[in-house]
mmCIF file of C-alpha atoms in Angstrom:
data_model
loop_
_atom_site.group_PDB
_atom_site.id
_atom_site.type_symbol
_atom_site.label_atom_id
_atom_site.label_comp_id
_atom_site.label_asym_id
_atom_site.label_seq_id
_atom_site.Cartn_x
_atom_site.Cartn_y
_atom_site.Cartn_z
ATOM 1 C CA MET J 58 22.631 52.485 29.339
ATOM 2 C CA THR J 59 22.681 49.039 30.892
ATOM 3 C CA PHE J 60 21.699 48.288 34.422
ATOM 4 C CA SER J 61 25.325 47.480 35.336
ATOM 5 C CA VAL J 62 26.554 50.873 34.101
ATOM 6 C CA TRP J 63 23.745 52.568 35.972
ATOM 7 C CA LEU J 64 24.791 50.850 39.172
ATOM 8 C CA LEU J 65 28.391 51.926 38.593
ATOM 9 C CA VAL J 66 27.346 55.575 38.149
ATOM 10 C CA CYS J 67 25.289 55.464 41.321
ATOM 11 C CA PHE J 68 28.206 53.927 43.153
ATOM 12 C CA CYS J 69 30.566 56.657 41.918
ATOM 13 C CA GLY J 70 28.087 59.346 42.899
ATOM 14 C CA LEU J 71 27.774 57.826 46.318
ATOM 15 C CA THR J 72 31.560 57.812 46.680
ATOM 16 C CA LEU J 73 31.878 61.466 45.573
ATOM 17 C CA GLY J 74 29.127 62.470 47.911
ATOM 18 C CA GLN J 75 31.014 60.901 50.765
ATOM 19 C CA GLU J 76 34.218 62.907 50.118
ATOM 20 C CA GLY J 77 32.921 65.832 52.189
ATOM 21 C CA LEU J 78 32.093 63.649 55.203
ATOM 22 C CA PRO J 79 34.397 63.041 58.117
ATOM 23 C CA GLN J 80 36.658 60.031 57.875
ATOM 24 C CA THR J 81 34.812 58.132 60.573
ATOM 25 C CA GLU J 82 31.453 58.622 58.870
ATOM 26 C CA VAL J 83 32.862 57.571 55.524
ATOM 27 C CA ALA J 84 34.238 54.397 57.014
ATOM 28 C CA SER J 85 30.945 53.742 58.693
ATOM 29 C CA GLU J 86 29.046 54.296 55.457
ATOM 30 C CA ILE J 87 31.427 52.085 53.514
ATOM 31 C CA GLY J 88 31.131 49.339 56.083
ATOM 32 C CA SER J 89 27.375 49.389 55.987
ATOM 33 C CA CYS J 90 26.892 49.962 52.231
ATOM 34 C CA PHE J 91 29.571 47.976 50.439
ATOM 35 C CA PRO J 92 28.611 44.516 51.758
ATOM 36 C CA ASP J 93 25.024 44.994 50.592
ATOM 37 C CA MET J 94 26.215 46.380 47.278
ATOM 38 C CA CYS J 95 28.590 43.479 46.719
ATOM 39 C CA LYS J 96 25.878 41.004 47.642
ATOM 40 C CA PHE J 97 23.478 42.702 45.247
ATOM 41 C CA LEU J 98 26.018 42.710 42.430
ATOM 42 C CA LYS J 99 26.733 39.005 42.979
ATOM 43 C CA GLU J 100 23.030 38.185 42.920
ATOM 44 C CA PHE J 101 22.599 40.335 39.852
ATOM 45 C CA GLY J 102 25.464 38.549 38.108
ATOM 46 C CA ALA J 103 23.992 35.156 38.974
ATOM 47 C CA MET J 104 20.583 36.261 37.734
ATOM 48 C CA LYS J 105 22.128 37.540 34.526
ATOM 49 C CA ALA J 106 23.894 34.203 33.981
ATOM 50 C CA LYS J 107 20.634 32.341 34.549
ATOM 51 C CA LEU J 108 18.841 34.603 32.088
ATOM 52 C CA GLU J 109 21.556 34.020 29.501
ATOM 53 C CA THR J 110 21.238 30.252 30.062
ATOM 54 C CA VAL J 111 17.462 30.438 29.677
ATOM 55 C CA GLU J 112 17.881 32.535 26.543
ATOM 56 C CA THR J 113 20.317 29.979 25.098
ATOM 57 C CA ASN J 114 17.961 27.093 25.905
ATOM 58 C CA LEU J 115 15.018 28.906 24.346
ATOM 59 C CA LYS J 116 17.063 29.624 21.249
ATOM 60 C CA GLU J 117 18.096 25.966 20.933
ATOM 61 C CA LYS J 118 14.518 24.779 21.451
ATOM 62 C CA SER J 119 13.268 27.289 18.903
ATOM 63 C CA GLU J 120 15.800 26.081 16.337
ATOM 64 C CA ALA J 121 14.908 22.433 17.056
ATOM 65 C CA LEU J 122 11.204 23.240 16.724
ATOM 66 C CA GLN J 123 11.783 25.001 13.416
ATOM 67 C CA THR J 124 13.789 22.030 12.144
ATOM 68 C CA ASN J 125 11.070 19.608 13.262
ATOM 69 C CA LEU J 126 8.343 21.690 11.631
ATOM 70 C CA LYS J 127 10.365 21.892 8.426
ATOM 71 C CA GLU J 128 10.833 18.102 8.343
ATOM 72 C CA LYS J 129 7.127 17.502 8.983
ATOM 73 C CA SER J 130 6.211 20.017 6.316
ATOM 74 C CA GLU J 131 8.477 18.287 3.793
ATOM 75 C CA ALA J 132 7.025 14.871 4.766
ATOM 76 C CA LEU J 133 3.470 16.166 4.324
ATOM 77 C CA GLU J 134 4.400 17.661 0.981
ATOM 78 C CA THR J 135 5.855 14.325 -0.153
ATOM 79 C CA LYS J 136 2.740 12.476 1.042
ATOM 80 C CA LEU J 137 0.539 14.976 -0.771
ATOM 81 C CA LYS J 138 2.441 14.424 -4.012
ATOM 82 C CA GLU J 139 2.103 10.637 -3.616
ATOM 83 C CA THR J 140 -1.633 10.984 -3.007
ATOM 84 C CA GLU J 141 -1.998 13.211 -6.049
ATOM 85 C CA SER J 142 -0.143 10.620 -8.134
ATOM 86 C CA GLN J 143 -2.427 7.833 -6.873
ATOM 87 C CA ILE J 144 -5.503 9.916 -7.661
ATOM 88 C CA LEU J 145 -4.148 10.544 -11.144
ATOM 89 C CA VAL J 146 -3.609 6.807 -11.681
ATOM 90 C CA LEU J 147 -7.162 6.064 -10.516
ATOM 91 C CA LYS J 148 -8.539 8.714 -12.846
ATOM 92 C CA GLU J 149 -6.594 7.217 -15.738
ATOM 93 C CA LYS J 150 -8.001 3.771 -14.895
ATOM 94 C CA GLU J 151 -11.518 5.166 -14.835
ATOM 95 C CA ALA J 152 -10.939 6.956 -18.106
ATOM 96 C CA LYS J 153 -9.425 3.840 -19.698
ATOM 97 C CA PRO J 154 -10.943 0.735 -18.067
ATOM 98 C CA LEU J 155 -8.898 -2.442 -18.283
ATOM 99 C CA LYS J 156 -10.045 -4.861 -20.982
ATOM 100 C CA VAL J 157 -9.714 -8.588 -20.302
ATOM 101 C CA ALA J 158 -11.308 -11.324 -22.432
ATOM 102 C CA PHE J 159 -10.275 -14.725 -23.744
ATOM 103 C CA SER J 160 -11.650 -17.705 -25.644
ATOM 104 C CA VAL J 161 -9.615 -20.877 -26.133
ATOM 105 C CA GLY J 162 -10.163 -24.417 -27.405
ATOM 106 C CA LEU J 163 -8.711 -27.910 -27.010
ATOM 107 C CA PRO J 164 -6.748 -28.957 -30.104
ATOM 108 C CA GLY J 165 -6.046 -32.442 -31.370
ATOM 109 C CA ASP J 166 -9.422 -33.755 -32.542
ATOM 110 C CA THR J 167 -8.913 -36.784 -30.298
ATOM 111 C CA ALA J 168 -10.010 -38.104 -26.923
ATOM 112 C CA ILE J 169 -8.321 -36.749 -23.782
ATOM 113 C CA GLY J 170 -8.551 -39.371 -21.053
ATOM 114 C CA PRO J 171 -9.536 -41.378 -19.306
ATOM 115 C CA VAL J 172 -6.519 -41.258 -16.971
ATOM 116 C CA ASN J 173 -6.332 -42.096 -13.281
ATOM 117 C CA LEU J 174 -5.385 -38.554 -12.234
ATOM 118 C CA LEU J 175 -7.223 -35.248 -11.972
ATOM 119 C CA THR J 176 -5.996 -33.329 -15.034
ATOM 120 C CA THR J 177 -5.923 -29.608 -15.775
ATOM 121 C CA LEU J 178 -7.026 -29.070 -19.357
ATOM 122 C CA VAL J 179 -4.633 -26.973 -21.409
ATOM 123 C CA TYR J 180 -6.537 -25.174 -24.147
ATOM 124 C CA LYS J 181 -3.763 -24.439 -26.630
ATOM 125 C CA ARG J 182 -5.822 -23.022 -29.459
ATOM 126 C CA VAL J 183 -6.162 -19.310 -28.602
ATOM 127 C CA ILE J 184 -9.111 -17.682 -30.322
ATOM 128 C CA THR J 185 -8.667 -14.395 -28.474
ATOM 129 C CA ASN J 186 -6.679 -13.312 -25.414
ATOM 130 C CA VAL J 187 -7.183 -9.598 -24.764
ATOM 131 C CA GLY J 188 -5.017 -8.587 -21.809
ATOM 132 C CA ASN J 189 -2.954 -11.815 -21.977
ATOM 133 C CA ALA J 190 -4.384 -13.083 -18.682
ATOM 134 C CA TYR J 191 -4.782 -16.639 -20.015
ATOM 135 C CA ASN J 192 -1.643 -18.795 -20.207
ATOM 136 C CA GLN J 193 -1.856 -21.262 -23.104
ATOM 137 C CA LEU J 194 1.071 -23.277 -21.692
ATOM 138 C CA THR J 195 -0.629 -24.032 -18.366
ATOM 139 C CA GLY J 196 -4.323 -23.629 -19.208
ATOM 140 C CA ILE J 197 -4.706 -21.215 -16.275
ATOM 141 C CA PHE J 198 -6.311 -17.777 -16.266
ATOM 142 C CA VAL J 199 -4.779 -15.351 -13.733
ATOM 143 C CA ALA J 200 -6.876 -12.341 -12.730
ATOM 144 C CA PRO J 201 -4.901 -9.152 -13.466
ATOM 145 C CA VAL J 202 -7.120 -7.006 -11.209
ATOM 146 C CA ARG J 203 -9.778 -7.396 -8.558
ATOM 147 C CA GLY J 204 -13.171 -7.488 -10.211
ATOM 148 C CA MET J 205 -16.257 -9.366 -11.308
ATOM 149 C CA TYR J 206 -15.599 -11.925 -14.059
ATOM 150 C CA TYR J 207 -17.698 -14.267 -16.172
ATOM 151 C CA PHE J 208 -16.476 -17.753 -17.171
ATOM 152 C CA SER J 209 -17.958 -20.506 -19.308
ATOM 153 C CA PHE J 210 -16.795 -23.885 -20.574
ATOM 154 C CA PHE J 211 -18.292 -26.355 -23.036
ATOM 155 C CA TYR J 212 -17.346 -29.844 -24.122
ATOM 156 C CA HIS J 213 -17.987 -32.535 -26.699
ATOM 157 C CA ALA J 214 -17.449 -36.197 -25.778
ATOM 158 C CA GLY J 215 -18.292 -39.731 -26.818
ATOM 159 C CA GLY J 216 -21.145 -41.418 -24.999
ATOM 160 C CA TYR J 217 -19.197 -44.606 -24.348
ATOM 161 C CA GLN J 218 -17.169 -42.967 -21.519
ATOM 162 C CA PRO J 219 -18.255 -40.745 -18.601
ATOM 163 C CA VAL J 220 -17.517 -37.004 -18.651
ATOM 164 C CA ASN J 221 -16.863 -34.844 -15.596
ATOM 165 C CA LEU J 222 -15.382 -31.354 -15.863
ATOM 166 C CA PHE J 223 -14.844 -28.887 -12.999
ATOM 167 C CA LEU J 224 -14.447 -25.131 -13.077
ATOM 168 C CA MET J 225 -11.750 -24.417 -10.488
ATOM 169 C CA LYS J 226 -10.697 -21.316 -8.573
ATOM 170 C CA ASN J 227 -7.469 -21.616 -6.577
ATOM 171 C CA ASN J 228 -7.956 -25.383 -5.983
ATOM 172 C CA GLU J 229 -11.610 -24.797 -5.059
ATOM 173 C CA TYR J 230 -14.449 -26.504 -6.923
ATOM 174 C CA ILE J 231 -16.831 -23.846 -8.239
ATOM 175 C CA LEU J 232 -19.159 -25.863 -10.471
ATOM 176 C CA ALA J 233 -19.190 -28.879 -12.774
ATOM 177 C CA SER J 234 -20.633 -30.362 -15.931
ATOM 178 C CA SER J 235 -20.901 -34.120 -16.394
ATOM 179 C CA ASP J 236 -22.498 -36.965 -18.307
ATOM 180 C CA HIS J 237 -22.806 -40.667 -17.535
ATOM 181 C CA MET J 238 -21.587 -43.451 -19.786
ATOM 182 C CA THR J 239 -24.312 -44.936 -21.990
ATOM 183 C CA LEU J 240 -24.370 -47.607 -24.659
ATOM 184 C CA PHE J 241 -27.089 -45.967 -26.710
ATOM 185 C CA ASP J 242 -25.671 -42.444 -27.007
ATOM 186 C CA GLY J 243 -23.032 -41.821 -29.645
ATOM 187 C CA ALA J 244 -21.934 -38.358 -28.427
ATOM 188 C CA ASP J 245 -22.604 -35.830 -25.669
ATOM 189 C CA ASN J 246 -22.310 -32.065 -25.340
ATOM 190 C CA GLY J 247 -22.493 -29.986 -22.195
ATOM 191 C CA GLY J 248 -21.159 -27.010 -20.324
ATOM 192 C CA ASN J 249 -21.640 -24.551 -17.494
ATOM 193 C CA ALA J 250 -20.941 -20.924 -16.569
ATOM 194 C CA ALA J 251 -20.523 -18.689 -13.530
ATOM 195 C CA PHE J 252 -19.909 -15.129 -12.371
ATOM 196 C CA LEU J 253 -16.898 -14.955 -10.040
ATOM 197 C CA GLU J 254 -15.547 -12.149 -7.905
ATOM 198 C CA LEU J 255 -11.774 -12.476 -8.094
ATOM 199 C CA GLN J 256 -8.872 -10.873 -6.314
ATOM 200 C CA GLN J 257 -5.768 -9.911 -8.227
ATOM 201 C CA GLY J 258 -3.714 -13.067 -8.775
ATOM 202 C CA ASP J 259 -6.595 -15.533 -8.386
ATOM 203 C CA GLN J 260 -6.402 -18.518 -10.766
ATOM 204 C CA VAL J 261 -9.282 -20.023 -12.743
ATOM 205 C CA TYR J 262 -9.034 -23.191 -14.856
ATOM 206 C CA VAL J 263 -10.885 -26.336 -15.940
ATOM 207 C CA GLN J 264 -10.030 -29.824 -14.692
ATOM 208 C CA LEU J 265 -10.996 -33.267 -15.970
ATOM 209 C CA LYS J 266 -11.934 -35.744 -13.255
ATOM 210 C CA ALA J 267 -9.911 -38.960 -13.020
ATOM 211 C CA ASN J 268 -11.176 -41.872 -15.133
ATOM 212 C CA THR J 269 -13.330 -39.642 -17.327
ATOM 213 C CA HIS J 270 -12.713 -38.231 -20.790
ATOM 214 C CA VAL J 271 -13.486 -35.348 -23.130
ATOM 215 C CA TRP J 272 -13.043 -34.902 -26.860
ATOM 216 C CA GLY J 273 -10.244 -32.563 -27.860
ATOM 217 C CA ASN J 274 -11.910 -30.406 -30.470
ATOM 218 C CA SER J 275 -11.080 -26.707 -30.527
ATOM 219 C CA TYR J 276 -14.475 -25.831 -31.993
ATOM 220 C CA THR J 277 -16.679 -27.625 -29.444
ATOM 221 C CA THR J 278 -14.561 -28.045 -26.292
ATOM 222 C CA THR J 279 -13.833 -24.489 -25.220
ATOM 223 C CA PHE J 280 -13.079 -22.257 -22.245
ATOM 224 C CA SER J 281 -13.911 -18.529 -22.165
ATOM 225 C CA GLY J 282 -14.018 -15.618 -19.755
ATOM 226 C CA PHE J 283 -13.964 -11.845 -19.492
ATOM 227 C CA LEU J 284 -13.850 -8.998 -16.976
ATOM 228 C CA LEU J 285 -17.208 -7.333 -16.369
ATOM 229 C CA TYR J 286 -15.946 -4.510 -14.152
ATOM 230 C CA GLN J 287 -13.244 -3.732 -11.633
ATOM 231 C CA ILE J 288 -13.933 -3.551 -7.899
#
């Protein structure tokens, strides 16, 4: 039984109880009771409407909260799957480390230079190129991954002209190998080597200084490098 029905029953009982009273007393009772009862019923109705409004708001907020929690849960699940995939890729890399190694030589069996420009040497004879990081059309090695690399270069040249070779990294001089012109030396050989920490996409190559020369022989003028380990 609801509170409204209960009030109605009480009101009916009050009315029936008043049937045995004199007319003047009934009128007096009605005059004193009904205004309070009407006021109470109005207040009760207003309170009921407010409670229904609060209940509706709570229901809407609960539904919005559930929707928000569901979206966050789905986003976390997606992020977890992405993380698991990244971990799997890293494990595969650790299980199968990337192999990068190359050795190339200058073809032609003839002098290269001297010219009045700084020249990038293009070693077109490919002895080995594991990982295909060396480009035989440009003479440039491009690091496929971040890691520690080892590079070396050697040359053969005539003693009648100066020699000056640079190992370059992204337009930066790393080291050099050179020989001065002499009249008493028929030929010269030299080289240099370095360990380099490279970022993915870094470029390494050998350049010939302007107004110097080197002998293009794929067996003695070479450029090599390999990946020691990834970082």
